[in-house]
Amino acid sequence: MGKLIFKKVNGLISIQDRGRFGVRRFGIPQSGVMDLNAMRKANARVGNSLDFPVIEYALNGFTLQAMEHSNLGFAGARSDLFLNASLIDQQFLSLKPGDELKVGAPSRGNYGYMSVSGKIAAKNSFNSYSTYPLARLGGLSGRYLKIDDVLISENIKTIAEENVVTSTQTDTIRIMKGPEWNLLREHPRLKNFRISSDSNRMAITLIGEPLAHDRVEMKSSAVIPGIIQLPPSGIPTILMKDCQTTGGYPRIAKVMDEDLGKLAQKQPGSSIEFQLVDSDYSTK
Amino acid sequence: MESLFVQFNGLKWRISLLGESVILLTSTKSDPTEVRQSGLAIEKILGSQLYDITISYESIALFSDLPVNQIISTLQNKSIDEPINDTPPAVEVPICYELGSDISDVADYTGLSSDELIKLHLDGIYEVAMIGFLPGFVYAEGLHQKLYCPRKEVAIKHVSKGSVGIGGSQTGIYSFDSPGGWNIIGRTPIELFQPERTPPVTLVVGSPFTFYRITEKEFDKWES
């Protein structure tokens, strides 16, 4: 349980869970946390079910005040935490009514996660609490959080799960071949790509030398988070959680689901190394 | 990657993986109507083992935890025995051409007068080919060849919800305010996406629809 009020909101803060599934046929994106492992870690820290909705924050931090006793867990990109103006070094916090917590801008990563013990109350849209502002789905009234928003978590008994998978620490991002892989004239690992600061919840754009490829006119077709699209410029774009359900560019590859969170946390300017893994149909 | 094919509904489909549990069937023959019917048939055949599907002009993405081999053997050499009788009901879509900001550009390009353009557009019988880009955004087929008009060179930042656009041979309806590059010839007041409704969209893949003309006054007073 818990009750919190946002006193300052500086970045993009939203309620997210795993995302929505089964509604792509209506053109509804998956949405959901950019870093699934971090969401699960944050939930584990307060003893929640690992897939409960959490607060995802990017760009800048926020300040909140406890209106009732609230237990909070943090994971993902690290932020400095100030409890009643004193810097603290903890990833689990127990706030008393009146306590003020300042969460600084995320560093060493892009997306921070805060869990609240109990289940955060939010709008359920198509079996998910994930915020998708364009269509006002999930979250608090389907929008990013703002000043004076009150977050309530309902006391729900859960069996704490311990098996949080820790992601590997290597820099490589594993990819599988996409439907239009054969258009490539050179292997993506031959080029050094870096993350552009234009990246957001819809897509990560890259900076680097163009990939040589054959041009084709494509009809729009299905895309999903992780798909690496190759526009005519030859500079790949990687689709992320809020991406559309269809797209018109060649899909040369897809980032493996397990590495999507790691990719989401790579900060603008950092380089990215693709490693092709075998995606054999028969062993799927 | 060596290509793998499956024969289904009289068409040859190339099989590829879109994701870890997403299989993409791409028709080797470009026939959106047959692709659409095949997609709707596969939905029936796989039932609850298919948790989502994206049907588009040339391909069908199947979201399923079934192994690829099992999906192939289920579909291989099958054809749709009975016609799909439960095609979605026809929808009549009101349109106000006075709110079509690019109608004179389309008239210029096509060499038609505005009246001729509107008549050709109203005479058309359309069918939803794909939903994508935005929740509930409709890509339709059935546009008269004389109305083909290339999309704008530079997309504009704000296209109003309900705008009916033409981009090359494609036509569609914007379900939300959004950036866009199609030529807007009119606007409908109906809601294409209503999340609290089941299904949340007015038009689904395969829905046949026609347009009927309304005035600007009727548009303003419209209540869905």
mmCIF file of C-alpha atoms in Angstrom, chain A residues 21-29 125-126 132 134-137 176-182 218-224 227 244-246 251 254-258 279-282 284, chain B residues 1-2 4 14-24 43 51-54 56-59 61 63-69 130-136 139 176 193 195 199-201:
data_model
loop_
_atom_site.group_PDB
_atom_site.id
_atom_site.type_symbol
_atom_site.label_atom_id
_atom_site.label_comp_id
_atom_site.label_asym_id
_atom_site.label_seq_id
_atom_site.Cartn_x
_atom_site.Cartn_y
_atom_site.Cartn_z
ATOM 1 C CA PHE A 21 -0.792 -7.927 -26.254
ATOM 2 C CA GLY A 22 -3.373 -9.250 -28.676
ATOM 3 C CA VAL A 23 -4.615 -5.867 -29.930
ATOM 4 C CA ARG A 24 -2.173 -5.154 -32.750
ATOM 5 C CA ARG A 25 -4.974 -6.105 -35.149
ATOM 6 C CA PHE A 26 -6.585 -2.787 -34.141
ATOM 7 C CA GLY A 27 -3.350 -0.890 -34.698
ATOM 8 C CA ILE A 28 -2.629 -0.577 -30.979
ATOM 9 C CA PRO A 29 1.094 -0.585 -30.127
ATOM 10 C CA SER A 125 -6.882 -0.559 -21.146
ATOM 11 C CA PHE A 126 -6.879 -3.854 -23.031
ATOM 12 C CA TYR A 132 0.062 5.287 -24.296
ATOM 13 C CA LEU A 134 -1.616 9.214 -28.165
ATOM 14 C CA ALA A 135 -4.739 7.102 -27.639
ATOM 15 C CA ARG A 136 -5.081 7.922 -23.922
ATOM 16 C CA LEU A 137 -4.633 4.326 -22.864
ATOM 17 C CA MET A 176 18.348 -12.178 -35.571
ATOM 18 C CA LYS A 177 17.828 -11.865 -39.318
ATOM 19 C CA GLY A 178 14.691 -10.022 -40.350
ATOM 20 C CA PRO A 179 12.443 -10.693 -43.355
ATOM 21 C CA GLU A 180 14.446 -8.327 -45.614
ATOM 22 C CA TRP A 181 17.937 -9.244 -44.384
ATOM 23 C CA ASN A 182 18.891 -10.285 -47.904
ATOM 24 C CA MET A 218 7.851 -2.112 -50.109
ATOM 25 C CA LYS A 219 4.206 -2.199 -49.188
ATOM 26 C CA SER A 220 3.572 -1.489 -45.519
ATOM 27 C CA SER A 221 3.756 -4.600 -43.400
ATOM 28 C CA ALA A 222 3.899 -5.707 -39.761
ATOM 29 C CA VAL A 223 6.566 -4.402 -37.382
ATOM 30 C CA ILE A 224 7.189 -5.058 -33.682
ATOM 31 C CA ILE A 227 12.733 -4.540 -35.476
ATOM 32 C CA GLN A 244 3.496 1.532 -34.723
ATOM 33 C CA THR A 245 2.132 -1.851 -35.726
ATOM 34 C CA THR A 246 3.013 -1.447 -39.417
ATOM 35 C CA ARG A 251 13.150 -5.005 -41.794
ATOM 36 C CA LYS A 254 15.457 -7.742 -35.036
ATOM 37 C CA VAL A 255 17.083 -7.167 -31.666
ATOM 38 C CA MET A 256 16.504 -10.221 -29.494
ATOM 39 C CA ASP A 257 13.845 -9.554 -26.852
ATOM 40 C CA GLU A 258 16.330 -10.315 -24.055
ATOM 41 C CA SER A 279 17.505 -18.040 -35.743
ATOM 42 C CA ASP A 280 16.774 -21.459 -37.109
ATOM 43 C CA TYR A 281 13.094 -22.084 -37.725
ATOM 44 C CA SER A 282 13.226 -25.705 -36.660
ATOM 45 C CA LYS A 284 12.230 -22.245 -32.323
ATOM 46 C CA MET B 1 18.930 -17.331 -45.486
ATOM 47 C CA GLU B 2 17.526 -20.203 -47.515
ATOM 48 C CA LEU B 4 11.150 -21.658 -46.828
ATOM 49 C CA ARG B 14 7.517 -17.222 -48.165
ATOM 50 C CA ILE B 15 8.098 -17.882 -44.487
ATOM 51 C CA SER B 16 10.340 -15.719 -42.368
ATOM 52 C CA LEU B 17 10.624 -14.802 -38.708
ATOM 53 C CA LEU B 18 9.643 -11.315 -37.662
ATOM 54 C CA GLY B 19 10.397 -12.022 -34.012
ATOM 55 C CA GLU B 20 11.102 -14.837 -31.566
ATOM 56 C CA SER B 21 7.474 -15.952 -31.685
ATOM 57 C CA VAL B 22 6.198 -14.065 -34.705
ATOM 58 C CA ILE B 23 6.059 -15.741 -38.096
ATOM 59 C CA LEU B 24 5.653 -13.721 -41.263
ATOM 60 C CA GLU B 43 -7.304 -16.787 -37.696
ATOM 61 C CA TYR B 51 -2.810 -14.482 -29.903
ATOM 62 C CA ASP B 52 -2.553 -11.715 -32.461
ATOM 63 C CA ILE B 53 -2.312 -11.087 -36.182
ATOM 64 C CA THR B 54 -1.299 -8.233 -38.478
ATOM 65 C CA SER B 56 -1.317 -6.191 -44.551
ATOM 66 C CA TYR B 57 -1.221 -5.889 -48.343
ATOM 67 C CA GLU B 58 1.176 -8.717 -49.084
ATOM 68 C CA SER B 59 1.841 -10.421 -45.802
ATOM 69 C CA ALA B 61 2.213 -11.749 -39.286
ATOM 70 C CA PHE B 63 1.791 -14.095 -33.209
ATOM 71 C CA SER B 64 1.837 -17.566 -31.741
ATOM 72 C CA ASP B 65 3.889 -19.750 -29.446
ATOM 73 C CA LEU B 66 3.400 -22.719 -31.765
ATOM 74 C CA PRO B 67 6.616 -23.982 -33.372
ATOM 75 C CA VAL B 68 7.057 -22.842 -36.971
ATOM 76 C CA ASN B 69 7.004 -26.424 -38.216
ATOM 77 C CA MET B 130 -4.891 -2.894 -43.327
ATOM 78 C CA ILE B 131 -5.024 -1.168 -39.952
ATOM 79 C CA GLY B 132 -1.795 0.420 -38.828
ATOM 80 C CA PHE B 133 0.202 3.624 -38.356
ATOM 81 C CA LEU B 134 -2.181 4.761 -35.576
ATOM 82 C CA PRO B 135 -4.766 2.821 -33.536
ATOM 83 C CA GLY B 136 -7.763 2.416 -35.841
ATOM 84 C CA TYR B 139 -5.782 1.832 -45.178
ATOM 85 C CA PHE B 176 -6.192 10.686 -34.554
ATOM 86 C CA PHE B 193 -11.191 4.312 -32.462
ATOM 87 C CA PRO B 195 -11.164 2.045 -26.635
ATOM 88 C CA PRO B 199 -14.183 -4.105 -30.848
ATOM 89 C CA PRO B 200 -12.537 -0.709 -30.352
ATOM 90 C CA VAL B 201 -12.517 0.068 -34.068
#
